[in-house]
Tab-separated table of C-alpha atoms in Angstrom:
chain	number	residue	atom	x	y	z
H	1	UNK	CA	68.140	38.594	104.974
H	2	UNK	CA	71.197	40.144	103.606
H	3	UNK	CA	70.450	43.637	101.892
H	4	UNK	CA	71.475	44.097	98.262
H	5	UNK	CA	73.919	46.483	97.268
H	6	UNK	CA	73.241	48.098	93.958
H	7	UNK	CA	76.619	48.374	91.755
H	8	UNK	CA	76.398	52.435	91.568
H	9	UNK	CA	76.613	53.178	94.933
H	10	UNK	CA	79.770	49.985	95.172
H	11	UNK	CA	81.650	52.402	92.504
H	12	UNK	CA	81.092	55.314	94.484
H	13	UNK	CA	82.284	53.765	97.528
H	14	UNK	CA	85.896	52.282	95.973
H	15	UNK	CA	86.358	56.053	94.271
H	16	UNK	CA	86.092	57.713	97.646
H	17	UNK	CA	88.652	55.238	99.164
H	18	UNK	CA	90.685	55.629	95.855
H	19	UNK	CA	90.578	59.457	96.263
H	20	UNK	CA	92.025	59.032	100.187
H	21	UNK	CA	94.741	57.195	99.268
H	22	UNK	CA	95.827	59.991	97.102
H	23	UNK	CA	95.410	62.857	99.377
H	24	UNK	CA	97.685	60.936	101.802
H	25	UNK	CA	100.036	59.967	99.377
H	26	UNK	CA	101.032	63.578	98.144
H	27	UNK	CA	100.259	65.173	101.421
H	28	UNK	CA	104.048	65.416	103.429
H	29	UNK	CA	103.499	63.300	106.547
H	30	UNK	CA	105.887	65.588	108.205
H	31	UNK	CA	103.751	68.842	107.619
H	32	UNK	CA	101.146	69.544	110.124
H	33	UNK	CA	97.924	70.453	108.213
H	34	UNK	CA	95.052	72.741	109.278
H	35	UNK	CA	91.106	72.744	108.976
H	36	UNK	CA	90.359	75.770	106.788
H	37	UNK	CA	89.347	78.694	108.000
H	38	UNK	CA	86.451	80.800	106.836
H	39	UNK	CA	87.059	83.319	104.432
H	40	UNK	CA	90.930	85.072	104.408
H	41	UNK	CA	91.294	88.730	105.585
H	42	UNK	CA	91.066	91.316	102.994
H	43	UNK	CA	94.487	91.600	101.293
H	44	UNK	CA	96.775	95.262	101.858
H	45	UNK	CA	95.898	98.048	99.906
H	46	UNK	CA	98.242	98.180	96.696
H	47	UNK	CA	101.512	100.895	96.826
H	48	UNK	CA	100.487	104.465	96.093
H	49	UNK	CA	103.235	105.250	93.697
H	50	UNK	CA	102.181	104.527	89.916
H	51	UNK	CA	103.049	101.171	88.012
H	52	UNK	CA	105.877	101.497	85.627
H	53	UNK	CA	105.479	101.684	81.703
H	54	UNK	CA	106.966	98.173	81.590
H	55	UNK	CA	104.146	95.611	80.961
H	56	UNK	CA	104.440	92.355	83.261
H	57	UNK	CA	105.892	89.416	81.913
H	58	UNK	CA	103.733	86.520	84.155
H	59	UNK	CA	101.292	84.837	82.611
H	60	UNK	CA	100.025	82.666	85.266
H	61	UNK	CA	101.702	78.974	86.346
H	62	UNK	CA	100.620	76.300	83.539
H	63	UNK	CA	99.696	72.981	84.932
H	64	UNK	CA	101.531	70.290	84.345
H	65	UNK	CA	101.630	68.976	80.491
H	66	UNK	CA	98.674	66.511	79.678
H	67	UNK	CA	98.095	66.342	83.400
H	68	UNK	CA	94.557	67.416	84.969
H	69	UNK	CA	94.096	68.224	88.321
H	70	UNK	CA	93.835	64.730	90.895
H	71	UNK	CA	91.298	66.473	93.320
H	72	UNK	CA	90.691	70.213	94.270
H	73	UNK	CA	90.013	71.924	97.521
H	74	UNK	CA	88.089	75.083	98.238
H	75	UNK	CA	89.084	77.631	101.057
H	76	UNK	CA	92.604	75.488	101.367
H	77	UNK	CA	95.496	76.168	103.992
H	78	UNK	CA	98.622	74.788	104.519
H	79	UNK	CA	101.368	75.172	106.893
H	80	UNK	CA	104.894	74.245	105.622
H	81	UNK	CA	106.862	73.019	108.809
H	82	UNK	CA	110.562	72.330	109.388
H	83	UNK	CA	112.402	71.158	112.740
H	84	UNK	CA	109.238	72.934	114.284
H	85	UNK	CA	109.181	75.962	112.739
H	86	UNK	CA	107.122	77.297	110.333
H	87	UNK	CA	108.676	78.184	106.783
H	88	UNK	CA	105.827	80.000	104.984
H	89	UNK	CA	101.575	79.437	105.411
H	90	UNK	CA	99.480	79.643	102.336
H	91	UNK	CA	95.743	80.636	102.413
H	92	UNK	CA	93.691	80.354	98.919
H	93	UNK	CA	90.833	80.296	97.425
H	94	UNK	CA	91.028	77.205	95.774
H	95	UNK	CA	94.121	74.899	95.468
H	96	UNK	CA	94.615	72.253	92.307
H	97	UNK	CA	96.611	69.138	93.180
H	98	UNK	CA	98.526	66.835	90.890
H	99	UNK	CA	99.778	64.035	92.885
H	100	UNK	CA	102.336	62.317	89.557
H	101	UNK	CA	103.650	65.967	88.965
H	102	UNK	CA	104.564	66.826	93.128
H	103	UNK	CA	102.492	69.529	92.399
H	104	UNK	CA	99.884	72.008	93.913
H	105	UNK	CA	98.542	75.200	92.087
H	106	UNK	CA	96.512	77.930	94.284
H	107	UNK	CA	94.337	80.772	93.301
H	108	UNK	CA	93.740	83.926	94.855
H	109	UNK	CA	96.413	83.532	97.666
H	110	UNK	CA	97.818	85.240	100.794
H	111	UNK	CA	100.932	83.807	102.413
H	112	UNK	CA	103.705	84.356	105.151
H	113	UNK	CA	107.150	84.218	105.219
H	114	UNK	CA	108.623	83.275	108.253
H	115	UNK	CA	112.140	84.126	109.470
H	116	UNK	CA	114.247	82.193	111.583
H	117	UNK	CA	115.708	85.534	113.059
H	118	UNK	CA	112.205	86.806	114.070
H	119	UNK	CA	109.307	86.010	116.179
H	120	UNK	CA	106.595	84.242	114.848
H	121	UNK	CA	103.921	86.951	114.459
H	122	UNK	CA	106.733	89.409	112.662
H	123	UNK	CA	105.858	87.797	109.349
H	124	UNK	CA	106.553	88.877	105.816
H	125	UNK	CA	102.389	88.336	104.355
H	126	UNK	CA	102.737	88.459	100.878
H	127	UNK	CA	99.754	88.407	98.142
H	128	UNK	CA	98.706	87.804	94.874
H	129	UNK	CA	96.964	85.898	91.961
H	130	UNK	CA	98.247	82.130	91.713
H	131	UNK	CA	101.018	80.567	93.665
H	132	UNK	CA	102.757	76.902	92.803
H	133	UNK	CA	104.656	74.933	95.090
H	134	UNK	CA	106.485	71.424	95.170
H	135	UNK	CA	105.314	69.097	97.569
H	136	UNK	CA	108.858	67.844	97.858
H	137	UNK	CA	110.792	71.072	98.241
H	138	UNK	CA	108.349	73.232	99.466
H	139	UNK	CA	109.358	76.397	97.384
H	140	UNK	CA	106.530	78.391	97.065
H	141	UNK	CA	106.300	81.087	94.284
H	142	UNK	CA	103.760	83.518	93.823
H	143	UNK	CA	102.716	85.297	90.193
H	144	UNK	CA	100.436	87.961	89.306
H	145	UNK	CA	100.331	91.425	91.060
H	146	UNK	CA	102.472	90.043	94.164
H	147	UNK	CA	102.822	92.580	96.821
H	148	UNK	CA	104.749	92.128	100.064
H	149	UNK	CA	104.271	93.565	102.916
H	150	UNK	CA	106.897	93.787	106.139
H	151	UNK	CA	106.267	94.091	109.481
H	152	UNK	CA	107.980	97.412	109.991
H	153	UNK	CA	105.564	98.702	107.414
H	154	UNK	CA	107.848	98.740	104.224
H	155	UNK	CA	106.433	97.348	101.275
H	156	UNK	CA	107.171	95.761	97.642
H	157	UNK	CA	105.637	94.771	94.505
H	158	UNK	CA	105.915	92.798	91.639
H	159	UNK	CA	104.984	90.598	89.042
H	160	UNK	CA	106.435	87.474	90.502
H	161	UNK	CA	108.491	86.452	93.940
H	162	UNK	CA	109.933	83.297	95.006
H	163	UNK	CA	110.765	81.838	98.460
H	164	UNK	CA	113.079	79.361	99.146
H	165	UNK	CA	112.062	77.821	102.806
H	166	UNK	CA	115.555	76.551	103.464
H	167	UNK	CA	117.550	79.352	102.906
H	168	UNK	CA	114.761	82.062	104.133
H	169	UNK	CA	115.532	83.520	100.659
H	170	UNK	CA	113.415	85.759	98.729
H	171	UNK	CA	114.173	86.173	94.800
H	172	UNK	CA	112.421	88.443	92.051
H	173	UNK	CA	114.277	88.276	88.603
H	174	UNK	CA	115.504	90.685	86.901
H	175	UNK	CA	113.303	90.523	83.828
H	176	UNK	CA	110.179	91.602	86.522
H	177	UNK	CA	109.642	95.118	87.203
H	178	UNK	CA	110.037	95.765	91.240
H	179	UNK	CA	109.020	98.873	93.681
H	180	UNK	CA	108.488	99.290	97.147
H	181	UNK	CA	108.371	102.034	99.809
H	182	UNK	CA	110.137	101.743	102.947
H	183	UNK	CA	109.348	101.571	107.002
H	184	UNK	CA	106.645	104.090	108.419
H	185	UNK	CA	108.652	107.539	109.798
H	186	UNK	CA	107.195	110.614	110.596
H	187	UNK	CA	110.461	112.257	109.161
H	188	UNK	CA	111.811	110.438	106.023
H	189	UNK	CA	110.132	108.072	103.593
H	190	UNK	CA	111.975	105.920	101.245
H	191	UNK	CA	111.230	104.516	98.104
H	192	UNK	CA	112.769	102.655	95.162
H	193	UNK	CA	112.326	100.893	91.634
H	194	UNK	CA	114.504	98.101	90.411
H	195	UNK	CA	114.496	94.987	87.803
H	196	UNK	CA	114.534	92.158	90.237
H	197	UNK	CA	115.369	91.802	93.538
H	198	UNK	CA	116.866	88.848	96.141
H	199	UNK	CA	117.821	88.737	99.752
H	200	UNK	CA	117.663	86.781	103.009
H	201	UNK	CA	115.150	87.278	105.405
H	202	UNK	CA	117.740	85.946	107.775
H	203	UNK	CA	120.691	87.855	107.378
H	204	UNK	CA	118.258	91.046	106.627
H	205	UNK	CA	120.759	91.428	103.585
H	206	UNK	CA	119.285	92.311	100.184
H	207	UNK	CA	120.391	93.262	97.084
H	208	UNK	CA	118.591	95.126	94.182
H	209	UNK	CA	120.777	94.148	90.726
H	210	UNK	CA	119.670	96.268	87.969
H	211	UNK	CA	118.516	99.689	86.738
H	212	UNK	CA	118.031	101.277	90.320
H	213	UNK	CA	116.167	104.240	91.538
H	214	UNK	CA	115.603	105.046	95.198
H	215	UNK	CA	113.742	108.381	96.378
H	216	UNK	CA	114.883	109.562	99.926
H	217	UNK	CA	111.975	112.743	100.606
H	218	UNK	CA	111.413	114.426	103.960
H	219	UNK	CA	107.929	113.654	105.662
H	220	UNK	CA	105.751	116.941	106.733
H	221	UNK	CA	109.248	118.091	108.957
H	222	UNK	CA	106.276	121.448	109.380
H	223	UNK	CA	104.851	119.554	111.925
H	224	UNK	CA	108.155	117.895	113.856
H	225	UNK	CA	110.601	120.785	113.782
H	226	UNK	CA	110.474	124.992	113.637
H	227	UNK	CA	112.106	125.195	110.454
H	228	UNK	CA	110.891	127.085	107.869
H	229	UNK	CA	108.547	125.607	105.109
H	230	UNK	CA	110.816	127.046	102.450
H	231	UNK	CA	114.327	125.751	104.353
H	232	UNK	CA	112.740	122.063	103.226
H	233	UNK	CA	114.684	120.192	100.845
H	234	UNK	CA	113.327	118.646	97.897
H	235	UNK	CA	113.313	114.635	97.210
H	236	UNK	CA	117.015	113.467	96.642
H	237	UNK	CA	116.839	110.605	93.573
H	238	UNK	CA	119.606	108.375	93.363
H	239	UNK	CA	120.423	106.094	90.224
H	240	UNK	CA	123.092	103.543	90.258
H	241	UNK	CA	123.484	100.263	88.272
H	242	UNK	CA	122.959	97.939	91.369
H	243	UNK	CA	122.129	98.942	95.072
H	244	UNK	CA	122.553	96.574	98.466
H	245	UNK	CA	120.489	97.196	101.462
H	246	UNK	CA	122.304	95.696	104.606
H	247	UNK	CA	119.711	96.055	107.030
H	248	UNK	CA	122.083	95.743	110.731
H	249	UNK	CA	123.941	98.684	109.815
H	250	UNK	CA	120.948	100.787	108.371
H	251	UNK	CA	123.301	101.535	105.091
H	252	UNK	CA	121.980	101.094	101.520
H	253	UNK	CA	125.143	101.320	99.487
H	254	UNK	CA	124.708	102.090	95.357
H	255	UNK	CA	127.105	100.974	92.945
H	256	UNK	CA	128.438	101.574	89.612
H	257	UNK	CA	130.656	98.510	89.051
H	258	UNK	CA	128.498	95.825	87.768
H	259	UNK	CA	128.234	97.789	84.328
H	260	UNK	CA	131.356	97.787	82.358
H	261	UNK	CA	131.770	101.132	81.470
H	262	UNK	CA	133.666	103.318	82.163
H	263	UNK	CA	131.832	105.978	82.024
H	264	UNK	CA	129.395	104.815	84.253
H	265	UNK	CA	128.149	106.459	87.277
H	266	UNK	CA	125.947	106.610	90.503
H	267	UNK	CA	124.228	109.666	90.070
H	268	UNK	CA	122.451	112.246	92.760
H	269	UNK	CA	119.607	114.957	91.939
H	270	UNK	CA	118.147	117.354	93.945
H	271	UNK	CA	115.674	119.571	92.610
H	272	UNK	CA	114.296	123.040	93.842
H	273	UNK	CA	115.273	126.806	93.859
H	274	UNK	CA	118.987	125.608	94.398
H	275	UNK	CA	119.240	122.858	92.017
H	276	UNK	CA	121.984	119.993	92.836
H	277	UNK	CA	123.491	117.195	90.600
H	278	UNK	CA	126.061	115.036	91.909
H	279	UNK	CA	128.116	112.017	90.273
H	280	UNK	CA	130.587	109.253	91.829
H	281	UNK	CA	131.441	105.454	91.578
H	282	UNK	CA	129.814	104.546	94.944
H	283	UNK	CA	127.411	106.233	97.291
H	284	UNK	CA	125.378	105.517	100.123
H	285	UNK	CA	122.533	106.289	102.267
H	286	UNK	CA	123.344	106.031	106.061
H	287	UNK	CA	121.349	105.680	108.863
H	288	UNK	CA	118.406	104.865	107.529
H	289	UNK	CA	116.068	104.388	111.000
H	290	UNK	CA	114.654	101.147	109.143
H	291	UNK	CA	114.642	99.618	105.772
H	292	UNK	CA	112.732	98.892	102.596
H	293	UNK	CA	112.929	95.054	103.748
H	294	UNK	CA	113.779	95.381	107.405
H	295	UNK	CA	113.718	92.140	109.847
H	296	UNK	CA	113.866	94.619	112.680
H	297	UNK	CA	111.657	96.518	114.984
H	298	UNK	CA	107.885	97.192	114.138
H	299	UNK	CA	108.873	101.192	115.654
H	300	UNK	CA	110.897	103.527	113.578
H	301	UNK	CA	113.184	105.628	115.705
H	302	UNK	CA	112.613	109.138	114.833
H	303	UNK	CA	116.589	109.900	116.692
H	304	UNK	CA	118.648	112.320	114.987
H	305	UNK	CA	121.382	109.850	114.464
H	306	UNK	CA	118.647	107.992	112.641
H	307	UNK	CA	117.986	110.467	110.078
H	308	UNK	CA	119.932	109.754	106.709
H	309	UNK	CA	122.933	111.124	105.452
H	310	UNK	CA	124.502	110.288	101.758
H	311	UNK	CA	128.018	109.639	100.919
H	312	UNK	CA	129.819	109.813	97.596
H	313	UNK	CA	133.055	108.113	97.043
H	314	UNK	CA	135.765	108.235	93.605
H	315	UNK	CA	135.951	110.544	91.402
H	316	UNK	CA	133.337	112.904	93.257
H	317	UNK	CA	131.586	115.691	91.181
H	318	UNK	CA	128.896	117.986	92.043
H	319	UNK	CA	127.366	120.649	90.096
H	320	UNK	CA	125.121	123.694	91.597
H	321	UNK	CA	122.532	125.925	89.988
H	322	UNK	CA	121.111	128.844	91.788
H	323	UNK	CA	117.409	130.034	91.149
H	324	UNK	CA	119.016	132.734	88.641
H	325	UNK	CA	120.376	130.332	86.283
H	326	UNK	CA	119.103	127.051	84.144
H	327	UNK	CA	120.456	123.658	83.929
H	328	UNK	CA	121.620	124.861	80.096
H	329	UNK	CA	123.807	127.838	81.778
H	330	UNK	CA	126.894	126.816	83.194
H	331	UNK	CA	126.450	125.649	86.752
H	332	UNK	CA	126.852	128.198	89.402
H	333	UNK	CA	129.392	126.454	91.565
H	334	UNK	CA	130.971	123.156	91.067
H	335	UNK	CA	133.483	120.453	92.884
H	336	UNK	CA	135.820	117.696	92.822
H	337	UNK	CA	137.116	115.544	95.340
H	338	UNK	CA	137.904	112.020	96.399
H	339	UNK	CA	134.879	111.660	99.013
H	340	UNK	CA	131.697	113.861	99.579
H	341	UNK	CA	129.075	113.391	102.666
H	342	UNK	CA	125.685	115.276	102.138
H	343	UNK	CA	123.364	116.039	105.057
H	344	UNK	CA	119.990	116.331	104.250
H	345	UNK	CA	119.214	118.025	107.400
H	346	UNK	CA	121.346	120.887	106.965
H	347	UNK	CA	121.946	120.792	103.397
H	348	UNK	CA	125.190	120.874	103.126
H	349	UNK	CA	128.107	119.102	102.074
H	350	UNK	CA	131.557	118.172	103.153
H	351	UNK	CA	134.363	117.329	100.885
H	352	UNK	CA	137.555	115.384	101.808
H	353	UNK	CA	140.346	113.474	99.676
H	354	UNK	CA	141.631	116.562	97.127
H	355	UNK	CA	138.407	119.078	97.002
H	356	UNK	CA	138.182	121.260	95.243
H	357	UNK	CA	135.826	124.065	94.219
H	358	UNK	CA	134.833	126.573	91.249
H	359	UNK	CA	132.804	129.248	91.641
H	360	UNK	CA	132.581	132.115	89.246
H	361	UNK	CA	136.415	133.173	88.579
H	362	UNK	CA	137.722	131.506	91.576
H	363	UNK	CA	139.110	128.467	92.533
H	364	UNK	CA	139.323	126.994	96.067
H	365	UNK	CA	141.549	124.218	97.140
H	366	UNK	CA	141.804	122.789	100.816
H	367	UNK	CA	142.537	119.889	103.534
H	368	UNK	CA	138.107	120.130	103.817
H	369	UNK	CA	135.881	121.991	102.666
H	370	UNK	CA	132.301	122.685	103.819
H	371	UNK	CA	129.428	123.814	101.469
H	372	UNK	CA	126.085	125.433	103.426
H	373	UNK	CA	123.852	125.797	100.865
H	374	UNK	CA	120.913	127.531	102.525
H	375	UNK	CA	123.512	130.541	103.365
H	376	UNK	CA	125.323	130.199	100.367
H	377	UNK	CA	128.347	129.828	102.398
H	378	UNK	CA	131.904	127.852	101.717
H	379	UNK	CA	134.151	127.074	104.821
H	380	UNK	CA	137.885	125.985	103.790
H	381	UNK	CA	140.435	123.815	106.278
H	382	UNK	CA	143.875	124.919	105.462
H	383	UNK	CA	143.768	126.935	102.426
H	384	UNK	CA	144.974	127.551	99.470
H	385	UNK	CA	142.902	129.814	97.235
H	386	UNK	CA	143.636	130.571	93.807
H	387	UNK	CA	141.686	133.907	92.121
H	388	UNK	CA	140.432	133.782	88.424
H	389	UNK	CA	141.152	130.215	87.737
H	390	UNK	CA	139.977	128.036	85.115
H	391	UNK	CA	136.181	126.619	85.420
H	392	UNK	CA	135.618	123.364	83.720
């Protein structure tokens, strides 16, 4: 005798095979998939440095209109492949899928970034609330306190971050708040703020676009060096309209030139007993061991060479207030010139191109001239001083 087949448990059977064909009609046939794993490691701890005033803009990635979710899967992982190589790997919590839309929305996610440059396990892991990504392109984006972490040990965070797998592309806007620190050193840490952010994981080229701050501070020198706790400088704070980090050369270059005014400056502060305030078109920061987004080694060299050193170029001023006086008294010394390079180490200051500089009643012209702060000393190549000049 045949058994009977009651109708409920016929339905259940042809949903089941309905719900297959779907999984293997949006899932890319040429993207290896893996069995999830059990829970995801804790994400990184967030940035120490404090949010900004400026309330985030994300408010989480809207499913598609009128759609609802096909199916759903808890604990998911995927691997997005090209050519053989990985592009990026997303671990969630639970992922949404809408098969008519080419879409899939995750929850609670960590990913990597892969490079094409690095090694495999020198990944960019990057967290945060929600991510969405096409099925077709595989661009992944990821929304709601997003923080990135490199392997050198630099970090960033934001509201929002995009990857494009193709170009190895990373991309904040600029309407999203962005800060970060850069690679561990025992000597110098790093740290900026920005609107936005973009860059190539490849080319270890990246460029922050608008409303830049970056903080270059010494790091407990006490314990590294014999100098004297009060010969340490205090944090240098750079502003500038738009900033590039090119990461092969260790130089971070700021710029004035994407604002059209023409009064607009890159601008240098430096705080403490001998107070400094400095002003030019371009600067940068050289030598940086590592960088806020480096591709490079997981070691920071703690060389000399490696240390940074600033430079200021057109239309160079600087302006110097001794512990006597107040930023509301004229400044103690002053100069001018075409090009200025600052060493942190040493604080001091070489000028080139047409220095000049005014101190008290005196003005002091020269092929170079060499500023040693600490001793309060001026060193002139070639020249040409002129007593009880004007100070402007």
């Amino acid at each position: 005798m045949i058994p009977r087949v009651s109708s409920h448990r016929a339905l259940l059977a042809a949903v089941a095979i309905l719900l297959f064909w779907q999984v293997v009609a949006l899932w890319p046939s040429s993207t290896p998939v893996e069995d999830s794993p059990g829970n995801p490691p804790n994400a990184p701890q967030a940035l120490k440095t404090e949010p900004a005033r400026e309330a985030p803009t994300f408010r989480g990635f809207s499913p598609p209109v009128a759609a609802a979710p096909d199916y759903s899967i808890q604990r998911f992982r995927y691997v997005s492949v090209s050519t053989g190589q990985k592009q990026w790997q997303l671990l969630a919590r639970s992922a949404d899928f809408y098969s008519d839309h080419d879409t899939v929305l995750a929850q609670e996610i960590q990913a990597e970034l892969f490079s094409n440059d690095l090694k495999q396990t020198l990944s960019v892991k990057v967290t945060g609330r929600e991510a969405r990504y096409l099925v077709s392109t595989r661009e992944l984006e990821v929304g709601g306190n997003v923080r990135a972490s490199f392997p050198d040990g630099s970090e960033i965070q934001s509201d929002y971050l995009r990857f494009d797998p193709k170009l190895r592309r990373v991309l904040i806007p600029t309407r999203y708040f962005t800060q970060g620190k850069g690679p561990n050193s025992k000597t110098t840490q790093i740290s900026f703020t920005s609107q936005g952010l973009e860059g190539s994981l490849d080319e270890g080229h990246f460029v922050l676009p608008a409303n830049v701050m970056i903080e270059v501070s010494k790091q407990a020198l006490a314990r590294h060096t014999s100098e004297h706790p009060s010969h340490h400088s205090a944090p240098a704070i750079f502003r500038a309209s738009k900033a590039e980090l090119w990461n092969p050369q260790r130089l971070l270059r700021l710029d004035s030139r994407s604002t059209p005014l023409k009064d607009s400056f890159v601008t240098l502060e430096q705080s403490g007993p001998n107070e400094l305030r400095a002003r030019a078109r371009r600067m940068e920061i050289r030598g940086v061991a590592s960088s806020p987004l480096s591709r490079g080694s997981t070691q920071s060299s703690e060389n000399e060479k490696e240390r940074p050193s600033f430079l200021a170029e057109d239309d160079v001023k600087i302006e110097e207030w001794t512990k006597g006086n107040s930023r509301t008294d004229r400044p103690y010394r002053h100069s001018t010139s075409g090009q200025a390079e600052f060493s942190p180490e040493t604080d001091s200051f070489v000028l080139t191109e047409y220095p000049q500089v005014y101190q008290e009643d005196d003005t002091m012209t020269g092929d170079i001239i060499t500023i040693y702060r600490r001793e309060d000393r001026v060193e002139i190549e070639n020249p040409n001083a002129i007593t009880r000049g004007s100070h402007e």
